[in-house]
PDB file of C-alpha atoms and ligand atoms in Angstrom:
ATOM      1  CA  MET A   1     138.621 126.447 178.123  1.00 50.00           C
ATOM      2  CA  GLU A   2     140.126 123.294 179.600  1.00 54.00           C
ATOM      3  CA  ALA A   3     143.118 121.805 177.873  1.00 54.00           C
ATOM      4  CA  SER A   4     141.291 118.631 176.868  1.00 54.00           C
ATOM      5  CA  GLN A   5     138.353 120.637 175.520  1.00 57.00           C
ATOM      6  CA  MET A   6     140.790 122.830 173.602  1.00 52.00           C
ATOM      7  CA  THR A   7     142.416 119.783 172.049  1.00 50.00           C
ATOM      8  CA  THR A   8     139.018 118.438 171.030  1.00 51.00           C
ATOM      9  CA  THR A   9     138.054 121.751 169.446  1.00 52.00           C
ATOM     10  CA  ILE A  10     141.328 121.996 167.505  1.00 46.00           C
ATOM     11  CA  PHE A  11     141.002 118.384 166.465  1.00 44.00           C
ATOM     12  CA  SER A  12     137.423 118.865 165.186  1.00 53.00           C
ATOM     13  CA  THR A  13     138.476 121.987 163.309  1.00 47.00           C
ATOM     14  CA  ILE A  14     141.232 120.058 161.565  1.00 41.00           C
ATOM     15  CA  VAL A  15     138.819 117.240 160.673  1.00 42.00           C
ATOM     16  CA  ILE A  16     136.304 119.731 159.253  1.00 43.00           C
ATOM     17  CA  MET A  17     139.043 121.470 157.253  1.00 47.00           C
ATOM     18  CA  LEU A  18     140.286 118.181 155.838  1.00 42.00           C
ATOM     19  CA  LEU A  19     136.755 117.117 154.975  1.00 42.00           C
ATOM     20  CA  SER A  20     135.871 120.331 153.189  1.00 46.00           C
ATOM     21  CA  SER A  21     139.075 120.303 151.160  1.00 45.00           C
ATOM     22  CA  ALA A  22     138.333 116.715 150.194  1.00 44.00           C
ATOM     23  CA  ILE A  23     134.823 117.721 149.106  1.00 41.00           C
ATOM     24  CA  ALA A  24     136.207 120.718 147.183  1.00 41.00           C
ATOM     25  CA  ALA A  25     138.736 118.479 145.423  1.00 41.00           C
ATOM     26  CA  GLN A  26     135.966 116.111 144.433  1.00 40.00           C
ATOM     27  CA  SER A  27     133.616 118.729 143.028  1.00 38.00           C
ATOM     28  CA  SER A  28     136.395 120.266 140.911  1.00 38.00           C
ATOM     29  CA  GLY A  29     136.471 117.713 138.112  1.00 44.00           C
ATOM     30  CA  ASP A  30     136.667 114.251 139.626  1.00 47.00           C
ATOM     31  CA  VAL A  31     133.260 112.606 139.686  1.00 49.00           C
ATOM     32  CA  GLY A  32     133.534 109.675 142.064  1.00 56.00           C
ATOM     33  CA  GLY A  33     137.281 109.427 141.370  1.00 60.00           C
ATOM     34  CA  LYS A  34     136.703 109.258 137.608  1.00 66.00           C
ATOM     35  CA  PRO A  35     138.092 111.970 135.346  1.00 68.00           C
ATOM     36  CA  LYS A  36     135.524 113.821 133.242  1.00 81.00           C
ATOM     37  CA  PRO A  37     135.398 112.611 129.655  1.00 90.00           C
ATOM     38  CA  THR A  38     137.483 114.920 127.471  1.00 93.00           C
ATOM     39  CA  ASP A  39     136.233 116.124 124.088  1.00 95.00           C
ATOM     40  CA  PHE A  40     138.828 113.890 122.471  1.00 96.00           C
ATOM     41  CA  MET A  41     137.506 110.863 124.364  1.00 96.00           C
ATOM     42  CA  VAL A  42     133.873 111.626 123.498  1.00 96.00           C
ATOM     43  CA  GLY A  43     134.778 112.123 119.816  1.00 96.00           C
ATOM     44  CA  ALA A  44     136.760 108.880 119.766  1.00 97.00           C
ATOM     45  CA  CYS A  45     133.870 107.000 121.417  1.00 97.00           C
ATOM     46  CA  LYS A  46     131.369 108.404 118.917  1.00 97.00           C
ATOM     47  CA  ASN A  47     133.567 107.072 116.130  1.00 96.00           C
ATOM     48  CA  VAL A  48     133.984 103.772 117.960  1.00 96.00           C
ATOM     49  CA  SER A  49     130.243 103.133 118.174  1.00 95.00           C
ATOM     50  CA  ASN A  50     129.782 104.237 114.580  1.00 93.00           C
ATOM     51  CA  PHE A  51     132.531 101.871 113.431  1.00 92.00           C
ATOM     52  CA  SER A  52     131.220  99.066 115.602  1.00 92.00           C
ATOM     53  CA  ARG A  53     127.637  99.427 114.349  1.00 89.00           C
ATOM     54  CA  GLY A  54     128.984  98.955 110.845  1.00 85.00           C
ATOM     55  CA  HIS A  55     131.317  96.030 111.612  1.00 81.00           C
ATOM     56  CA  ASN A  56     129.853  93.971 114.452  1.00 72.00           C
ATOM     57  CA  GLU A  57     126.944  91.661 113.908  1.00 69.00           C
ATOM     58  CA  GLY A  58     123.370  92.447 114.862  1.00 68.00           C
ATOM     59  CA  ASP A  59     122.791  94.466 117.998  1.00 69.00           C
ATOM     60  CA  LYS A  60     126.145  93.482 119.517  1.00 81.00           C
ATOM     61  CA  TYR A  61     128.070  96.637 118.928  1.00 89.00           C
ATOM     62  CA  VAL A  62     130.251  98.722 121.228  1.00 93.00           C
ATOM     63  CA  SER A  63     128.093 101.557 122.523  1.00 94.00           C
ATOM     64  CA  GLN A  64     129.372 105.055 123.096  1.00 96.00           C
ATOM     65  CA  GLU A  65     128.429 104.714 126.783  1.00 96.00           C
ATOM     66  CA  PHE A  66     130.425 101.498 127.234  1.00 96.00           C
ATOM     67  CA  CYS A  67     133.384 103.128 125.492  1.00 97.00           C
ATOM     68  CA  ILE A  68     133.316 106.235 127.675  1.00 97.00           C
ATOM     69  CA  SER A  69     132.785 104.443 130.980  1.00 96.00           C
ATOM     70  CA  THR A  70     135.587 101.971 130.209  1.00 97.00           C
ATOM     71  CA  LEU A  71     138.075 104.688 129.255  1.00 96.00           C
ATOM     72  CA  GLN A  72     137.017 106.852 132.188  1.00 95.00           C
ATOM     73  CA  SER A  73     137.848 104.088 134.640  1.00 93.00           C
ATOM     74  CA  ASP A  74     141.518 104.805 133.959  1.00 93.00           C
ATOM     75  CA  ASN A  75     143.196 108.106 134.843  1.00 91.00           C
ATOM     76  CA  ARG A  76     145.379 108.032 131.747  1.00 90.00           C
ATOM     77  CA  SER A  77     142.358 108.716 129.534  1.00 93.00           C
ATOM     78  CA  ALA A  78     142.288 112.342 130.711  1.00 93.00           C
ATOM     79  CA  ASN A  79     145.672 113.037 129.089  1.00 91.00           C
ATOM     80  CA  ALA A  80     145.322 110.812 126.039  1.00 90.00           C
ATOM     81  CA  LYS A  81     146.046 112.645 122.788  1.00 86.00           C
ATOM     82  CA  ASN A  82     146.078 109.670 120.450  1.00 87.00           C
ATOM     83  CA  LEU A  83     143.823 106.742 119.745  1.00 88.00           C
ATOM     84  CA  HIS A  84     146.527 104.244 120.641  1.00 83.00           C
ATOM     85  CA  ASP A  85     146.908 105.930 124.046  1.00 87.00           C
ATOM     86  CA  LEU A  86     143.193 105.291 124.563  1.00 92.00           C
ATOM     87  CA  ALA A  87     143.387 101.781 123.113  1.00 90.00           C
ATOM     88  CA  LEU A  88     145.997 100.868 125.727  1.00 91.00           C
ATOM     89  CA  ILE A  89     143.335 101.252 128.417  1.00 94.00           C
ATOM     90  CA  PRO A  90     141.001  98.377 127.393  1.00 95.00           C
ATOM     91  CA  VAL A  91     144.107  96.307 126.599  1.00 93.00           C
ATOM     92  CA  ASP A  92     145.423  96.835 130.126  1.00 94.00           C
ATOM     93  CA  ILE A  93     142.012  96.041 131.626  1.00 96.00           C
ATOM     94  CA  LEU A  94     141.872  92.915 129.456  1.00 96.00           C
ATOM     95  CA  LYS A  95     145.276  91.731 130.652  1.00 95.00           C
ATOM     96  CA  GLU A  96     143.920  91.466 134.194  1.00 95.00           C
ATOM     97  CA  ARG A  97     140.493  90.151 133.229  1.00 97.00           C
ATOM     98  CA  VAL A  98     141.869  87.341 131.077  1.00 97.00           C
ATOM     99  CA  VAL A  99     143.996  86.121 133.971  1.00 97.00           C
ATOM    100  CA  THR A 100     140.921  86.185 136.247  1.00 97.00           C
ATOM    101  CA  ALA A 101     138.818  84.391 133.628  1.00 97.00           C
ATOM    102  CA  GLY A 102     141.551  81.764 133.222  1.00 97.00           C
ATOM    103  CA  GLY A 103     141.528  81.242 137.008  1.00 97.00           C
ATOM    104  CA  ASN A 104     137.765  80.733 136.973  1.00 97.00           C
ATOM    105  CA  VAL A 105     138.074  78.163 134.204  1.00 97.00           C
ATOM    106  CA  LYS A 106     140.772  76.359 136.203  1.00 97.00           C
ATOM    107  CA  ASN A 107     138.482  76.266 139.257  1.00 96.00           C
ATOM    108  CA  MET A 108     135.642  74.733 137.287  1.00 96.00           C
ATOM    109  CA  LEU A 109     138.071  72.214 135.821  1.00 96.00           C
ATOM    110  CA  HIS A 110     139.196  71.230 139.327  1.00 95.00           C
ATOM    111  CA  ASN A 111     135.567  70.636 140.283  1.00 94.00           C
ATOM    112  CA  THR A 112     134.905  68.478 137.240  1.00 94.00           C
ATOM    113  CA  LYS A 113     134.962  64.864 138.440  1.00 93.00           C
ATOM    114  CA  ASN A 114     135.315  63.062 135.132  1.00 94.00           C
ATOM    115  CA  SER A 115     138.583  64.235 133.580  1.00 92.00           C
ATOM    116  CA  THR A 116     137.859  62.601 130.214  1.00 94.00           C
ATOM    117  CA  SER A 117     134.346  64.044 129.835  1.00 94.00           C
ATOM    118  CA  SER A 118     133.628  66.566 127.105  1.00 93.00           C
ATOM    119  CA  THR A 119     133.192  69.250 129.792  1.00 95.00           C
ATOM    120  CA  ALA A 120     136.730  68.627 131.047  1.00 96.00           C
ATOM    121  CA  ARG A 121     138.141  68.606 127.530  1.00 95.00           C
ATOM    122  CA  HIS A 122     136.411  71.847 126.642  1.00 95.00           C
ATOM    123  CA  LEU A 123     137.524  73.509 129.847  1.00 97.00           C
ATOM    124  CA  ARG A 124     141.134  72.533 129.167  1.00 96.00           C
ATOM    125  CA  ILE A 125     140.869  74.129 125.726  1.00 95.00           C
ATOM    126  CA  CYS A 126     139.517  77.216 127.423  1.00 97.00           C
ATOM    127  CA  GLU A 127     142.274  77.277 130.023  1.00 97.00           C
ATOM    128  CA  LEU A 128     144.970  77.054 127.362  1.00 97.00           C
ATOM    129  CA  ASP A 129     143.124  79.522 125.179  1.00 97.00           C
ATOM    130  CA  TYR A 130     143.082  82.173 127.906  1.00 97.00           C
ATOM    131  CA  ALA A 131     146.781  81.576 128.561  1.00 97.00           C
ATOM    132  CA  ALA A 132     147.471  82.116 124.839  1.00 97.00           C
ATOM    133  CA  THR A 133     145.209  85.186 124.801  1.00 97.00           C
ATOM    134  CA  ALA A 134     147.046  86.672 127.793  1.00 97.00           C
ATOM    135  CA  SER A 135     150.341  86.091 126.046  1.00 97.00           C
ATOM    136  CA  ILE A 136     149.256  87.821 122.811  1.00 96.00           C
ATOM    137  CA  LEU A 137     147.770  90.677 124.849  1.00 96.00           C
ATOM    138  CA  ASN A 138     151.105  91.190 126.566  1.00 95.00           C
ATOM    139  CA  PHE A 139     152.742  91.232 123.174  1.00 94.00           C
ATOM    140  CA  CYS A 140     150.274  93.806 121.757  1.00 92.00           C
ATOM    141  CA  ASP A 141     150.678  95.905 124.884  1.00 92.00           C
ATOM    142  CA  ALA A 142     154.454  95.934 124.423  1.00 91.00           C
ATOM    143  CA  LEU A 143     154.003  96.811 120.763  1.00 88.00           C
ATOM    144  CA  MET A 144     151.765  99.758 121.658  1.00 86.00           C
ATOM    145  CA  ARG A 145     154.185 101.015 124.286  1.00 86.00           C
ATOM    146  CA  ASN A 146     157.060 100.668 121.862  1.00 84.00           C
ATOM    147  CA  TYR A 147     155.064 102.803 119.480  1.00 77.00           C
ATOM    148  CA  GLN A 148     154.572 105.428 122.186  1.00 72.00           C
ATOM    149  CA  GLY A 149     158.330 105.351 122.812  1.00 69.00           C
ATOM    150  CA  GLU A 150     159.040 105.858 119.124  1.00 67.00           C
ATOM    151  CA  ARG A 151     156.751 108.853 119.056  1.00 66.00           C
ATOM    152  CA  SER A 152     158.373 110.500 122.051  1.00 66.00           C
ATOM    153  CA  ALA A 153     161.755 109.855 120.422  1.00 66.00           C
ATOM    154  CA  GLY A 154     160.545 111.945 117.483  1.00 63.00           C
ATOM    155  CA  HIS A 155     159.818 109.203 114.949  1.00 59.00           C
ATOM    156  CA  ASP A 156     156.300 110.427 114.457  1.00 57.00           C
ATOM    157  CA  ASP A 157     155.234 108.601 111.342  1.00 57.00           C
ATOM    158  CA  ASP A 158     156.509 105.101 111.859  1.00 53.00           C
ATOM    159  CA  LYS A 159     153.800 103.615 109.649  1.00 55.00           C
ATOM    160  CA  PRO A 160     154.838  99.950 109.573  1.00 58.00           C
ATOM    161  CA  LEU A 161     154.751  99.706 113.364  1.00 66.00           C
ATOM    162  CA  PHE A 162     151.567 101.758 113.512  1.00 70.00           C
ATOM    163  CA  SER A 163     149.515  99.486 111.288  1.00 76.00           C
ATOM    164  CA  LYS A 164     150.601  96.402 113.263  1.00 82.00           C
ATOM    165  CA  LEU A 165     148.568  97.559 116.253  1.00 85.00           C
ATOM    166  CA  PRO A 166     145.057  96.803 114.901  1.00 88.00           C
ATOM    167  CA  GLU A 167     146.379  93.563 113.389  1.00 90.00           C
ATOM    168  CA  CYS A 168     147.679  92.521 116.762  1.00 92.00           C
ATOM    169  CA  VAL A 169     144.374  93.106 118.582  1.00 93.00           C
ATOM    170  CA  ASP A 170     142.516  91.297 115.773  1.00 94.00           C
ATOM    171  CA  LYS A 171     144.658  88.267 116.633  1.00 95.00           C
ATOM    172  CA  VAL A 172     143.604  88.570 120.282  1.00 96.00           C
ATOM    173  CA  TYR A 173     139.976  88.390 119.201  1.00 94.00           C
ATOM    174  CA  GLU A 174     140.608  85.431 116.947  1.00 95.00           C
ATOM    175  CA  VAL A 175     142.490  83.408 119.561  1.00 96.00           C
ATOM    176  CA  SER A 176     140.159  84.226 122.468  1.00 95.00           C
ATOM    177  CA  SER A 177     137.080  83.121 120.545  1.00 94.00           C
ATOM    178  CA  TYR A 178     137.936  79.393 120.804  1.00 94.00           C
ATOM    179  CA  CYS A 179     137.006  79.453 124.464  1.00 95.00           C
ATOM    180  CA  ALA A 180     133.566  80.946 123.799  1.00 94.00           C
ATOM    181  CA  ILE A 181     132.898  78.173 121.277  1.00 93.00           C
ATOM    182  CA  ALA A 182     134.024  75.515 123.761  1.00 93.00           C
ATOM    183  CA  LEU A 183     131.762  76.941 126.476  1.00 94.00           C
ATOM    184  CA  LEU A 184     128.644  77.070 124.308  1.00 91.00           C
ATOM    185  CA  ASP A 185     126.090  74.448 125.342  1.00 83.00           C
ATOM    186  CA  MET A 186     128.198  73.460 128.329  1.00 91.00           C
ATOM    187  CA  PRO A 187     125.941  72.927 131.363  1.00 89.00           C
ATOM    188  CA  GLY A 188     126.863  75.181 134.291  1.00 91.00           C
ATOM    189  CA  ALA A 189     129.172  77.399 132.237  1.00 94.00           C
ATOM    190  CA  GLU A 190     126.831  80.399 132.107  1.00 94.00           C
ATOM    191  CA  ALA A 191     129.055  82.571 134.339  1.00 95.00           C
ATOM    192  CA  LEU A 192     132.148  81.704 132.296  1.00 96.00           C
ATOM    193  CA  LEU A 193     130.305  82.438 129.072  1.00 95.00           C
ATOM    194  CA  LYS A 194     129.188  85.801 130.411  1.00 95.00           C
ATOM    195  CA  GLU A 195     132.775  86.569 131.360  1.00 96.00           C
ATOM    196  CA  SER A 196     133.938  85.615 127.863  1.00 96.00           C
ATOM    197  CA  HIS A 197     131.314  87.945 126.413  1.00 94.00           C
ATOM    198  CA  GLN A 198     132.628  90.826 128.569  1.00 95.00           C
ATOM    199  CA  LEU A 199     136.159  90.135 127.341  1.00 96.00           C
ATOM    200  CA  ASP A 200     134.808  90.266 123.787  1.00 94.00           C
ATOM    201  CA  MET A 201     133.306  93.695 124.371  1.00 94.00           C
ATOM    202  CA  LEU A 202     136.647  95.037 125.600  1.00 95.00           C
ATOM    203  CA  ILE A 203     138.523  93.477 122.690  1.00 95.00           C
ATOM    204  CA  ASN A 204     135.982  94.918 120.251  1.00 94.00           C
ATOM    205  CA  LEU A 205     136.445  98.304 121.894  1.00 95.00           C
ATOM    206  CA  SER A 206     140.225  98.131 121.361  1.00 93.00           C
ATOM    207  CA  ILE A 207     139.731  97.032 117.765  1.00 92.00           C
ATOM    208  CA  ALA A 208     137.307  99.882 117.086  1.00 93.00           C
ATOM    209  CA  LEU A 209     139.648 102.444 118.692  1.00 93.00           C
ATOM    210  CA  LEU A 210     142.533 101.284 116.533  1.00 91.00           C
ATOM    211  CA  ALA A 211     140.452 100.915 113.366  1.00 90.00           C
ATOM    212  CA  PRO A 212     141.533 104.256 111.797  1.00 88.00           C
ATOM    213  CA  TYR A 213     145.153 103.047 111.830  1.00 86.00           C
ATOM    214  CA  LYS A 214     144.194 100.206 109.520  1.00 83.00           C
ATOM    215  CA  ASP A 215     143.723 102.742 106.741  1.00 70.00           C
ATOM    216  CA  LEU A 216     147.408 103.632 107.042  1.00 65.00           C
ATOM    217  CA  GLU A 217     148.357 100.244 105.652  1.00 56.00           C
ATOM    218  CA  SER A 218     149.120  99.822 101.962  1.00 49.00           C
TER     219      SER A 218
HETATM  220  C1  NAG B   1     136.175 110.808 114.260  1.00 86.99           C
HETATM  221  O1  NAG B   1     135.906 110.603 112.905  1.00 86.99           O
HETATM  222  C2  NAG B   1     135.939 111.803 112.142  1.00 86.99           C
HETATM  223  C3  NAG B   1     135.471 111.438 110.738  1.00 86.99           C
HETATM  224  O2  NAG B   1     136.139 110.304 110.243  1.00 86.99           O
HETATM  225  C4  NAG B   1     137.358 112.383 112.197  1.00 86.99           C
HETATM  226  O3  NAG B   1     137.430 113.580 111.458  1.00 86.99           O
HETATM  227  C5  NAG B   1     137.740 112.662 113.646  1.00 86.99           C
HETATM  228  O4  NAG B   1     139.083 113.096 113.739  1.00 86.99           O
HETATM  229  C6  NAG B   1     137.562 111.409 114.483  1.00 86.99           C
HETATM  230  N1  NAG B   1     137.758 111.759 115.875  1.00 86.99           N
HETATM  231  C7  NAG B   1     138.586 111.092 116.682  1.00 86.99           C
HETATM  232  C8  NAG B   1     138.711 111.599 118.072  1.00 86.99           C
HETATM  233  O5  NAG B   1     139.194 110.114 116.324  1.00 86.99           O
HETATM  234  C1  NAG B   2     130.562 105.940 110.271  1.00 86.99           C
HETATM  235  O1  NAG B   2     131.029 104.691 109.753  1.00 86.99           O
HETATM  236  C2  NAG B   2     130.948 104.588 108.339  1.00 86.99           C
HETATM  237  C3  NAG B   2     131.459 103.221 107.932  1.00 86.99           C
HETATM  238  O2  NAG B   2     131.141 102.236 108.869  1.00 86.99           O
HETATM  239  C4  NAG B   2     131.771 105.685 107.665  1.00 86.99           C
HETATM  240  O3  NAG B   2     131.615 105.603 106.261  1.00 86.99           O
HETATM  241  C5  NAG B   2     131.332 107.048 108.164  1.00 86.99           C
HETATM  242  O4  NAG B   2     132.200 108.048 107.658  1.00 86.99           O
HETATM  243  C6  NAG B   2     131.386 107.085 109.697  1.00 86.99           C
HETATM  244  N1  NAG B   2     130.872 108.359 110.178  1.00 86.99           N
HETATM  245  C7  NAG B   2     131.560 109.135 111.035  1.00 86.99           C
HETATM  246  C8  NAG B   2     130.885 110.403 111.453  1.00 86.99           C
HETATM  247  O5  NAG B   2     132.669 108.831 111.474  1.00 86.99           O
HETATM  248  C1  NAG B   3     132.653  91.560 118.763  1.00 86.99           C
HETATM  249  O1  NAG B   3     132.868  91.655 117.376  1.00 86.99           O
HETATM  250  C2  NAG B   3     132.626  90.462 116.673  1.00 86.99           C
HETATM  251  C3  NAG B   3     133.119  90.610 115.253  1.00 86.99           C
HETATM  252  O2  NAG B   3     132.624  91.755 114.634  1.00 86.99           O
HETATM  253  C4  NAG B   3     131.141  90.134 116.770  1.00 86.99           C
HETATM  254  O3  NAG B   3     130.824  88.954 116.067  1.00 86.99           O
HETATM  255  C5  NAG B   3     130.783  89.961 118.243  1.00 86.99           C
HETATM  256  O4  NAG B   3     129.399  89.750 118.380  1.00 86.99           O
HETATM  257  C6  NAG B   3     131.210  91.163 119.049  1.00 86.99           C
HETATM  258  N1  NAG B   3     131.053  90.836 120.451  1.00 86.99           N
HETATM  259  C7  NAG B   3     130.402  91.614 121.317  1.00 86.99           C
HETATM  260  C8  NAG B   3     130.290  91.108 122.688  1.00 86.99           C
HETATM  261  O5  NAG B   3     129.964  92.689 121.016  1.00 86.99           O
HETATM  262  C1  NAG B   4     143.407 108.894 139.704  1.00 86.99           C
HETATM  263  O1  NAG B   4     143.823 110.187 140.071  1.00 86.99           O
HETATM  264  C2  NAG B   4     143.356 110.596 141.325  1.00 86.99           C
HETATM  265  C3  NAG B   4     143.757 112.059 141.563  1.00 86.99           C
HETATM  266  O2  NAG B   4     144.762 112.464 140.685  1.00 86.99           O
HETATM  267  C4  NAG B   4     143.939 109.675 142.396  1.00 86.99           C
HETATM  268  O3  NAG B   4     143.465 110.063 143.665  1.00 86.99           O
HETATM  269  C5  NAG B   4     143.498 108.245 142.109  1.00 86.99           C
HETATM  270  O4  NAG B   4     144.085 107.362 143.026  1.00 86.99           O
HETATM  271  C6  NAG B   4     143.892 107.857 140.713  1.00 86.99           C
HETATM  272  N1  NAG B   4     143.335 106.567 140.426  1.00 86.99           N
HETATM  273  C7  NAG B   4     144.041 105.617 139.852  1.00 86.99           C
HETATM  274  C8  NAG B   4     143.308 104.341 139.570  1.00 86.99           C
HETATM  275  O5  NAG B   4     145.204 105.746 139.547  1.00 86.99           O
HETATM  276  C1  NAG B   5     133.798  59.925 131.733  1.00 86.99           C
HETATM  277  O1  NAG B   5     133.365  60.477 130.497  1.00 86.99           O
HETATM  278  C2  NAG B   5     133.570  59.615 129.392  1.00 86.99           C
HETATM  279  C3  NAG B   5     133.198  60.387 128.123  1.00 86.99           C
HETATM  280  O2  NAG B   5     131.961  61.005 128.278  1.00 86.99           O
HETATM  281  C4  NAG B   5     132.752  58.338 129.592  1.00 86.99           C
HETATM  282  O3  NAG B   5     132.972  57.454 128.506  1.00 86.99           O
HETATM  283  C5  NAG B   5     133.163  57.687 130.891  1.00 86.99           C
HETATM  284  O4  NAG B   5     132.324  56.573 131.145  1.00 86.99           O
HETATM  285  C6  NAG B   5     133.054  58.670 132.055  1.00 86.99           C
HETATM  286  N1  NAG B   5     133.630  58.073 133.260  1.00 86.99           N
HETATM  287  C7  NAG B   5     132.971  58.064 134.399  1.00 86.99           C
HETATM  288  C8  NAG B   5     133.692  57.442 135.569  1.00 86.99           C
HETATM  289  O5  NAG B   5     131.832  58.527 134.539  1.00 86.99           O
END
């Protein structure tokens, strides 16, 4: 065999080996990079959709499928042992999405010619609302992580801190809803309204995940 041919053969062999190990890695658990849903996750999502059916209006409840696919999109869900570990995932997703949504509102505001029109006023409310929502989300996120820290430090039943978690995410829902109201009936705001609805679903998922901790109050 010529040297160049030899090199090609060795090179192809290496490529084939790398490819097959990549395929093997993928078939052993990771489906398209997503971890398989654990029993804990599936159980939590069953409870989430049950809770949500009881608490959210009409047909707008958090489905088990939405719950699982959202949690699965984050690697941490595979090792989650507690509901607040899982609840951190939609909160983290929300932190990014709210910033994006705020940017989209800002863009529409820039393109609004008449700065005193009701569209401009409503969009400014929305812009400020998303900034406030992002700020409360960061606060809730810190609260949840502080709770995790307390647990790993051995303070396992820190009830007062525990029951603040669902309260905190309830506030996120409350504050973020002003934007949806401002966007209603606004011409050309369909995309923003859809985005606000998606944020709502994630917030409702966090609320439903944390719901059992509410019972610890009192
Ligand atoms: C789901 O709810 C049931 C009944 O309230 C409870 O026993 C179970 O621990 C919950 N599962 C999870 C994963 O939270
Ligand atoms: C479903 O939710 C209701 C209240 O909304 C609760 O009473 C019931 O125990 C829940 N079932 C399960 C299996 O968690
Ligand atoms: C979220 O929950 C609220 C309050 O229960 C409900 O009114 C709203 O329709 C829900 N939103 C979505 C998108 O499911
Ligand atoms: C999830 O984990 C896999 C393998 O452990 C890794 O390749 C991938 O980059 C991780 N994804 C994220 C979003 O961290
Ligand atoms: C801007 O909107 C306000 C309120 O709708 C209206 O009174 C005003 O005439 C508009 N200005 C222009 C330049 O269209």
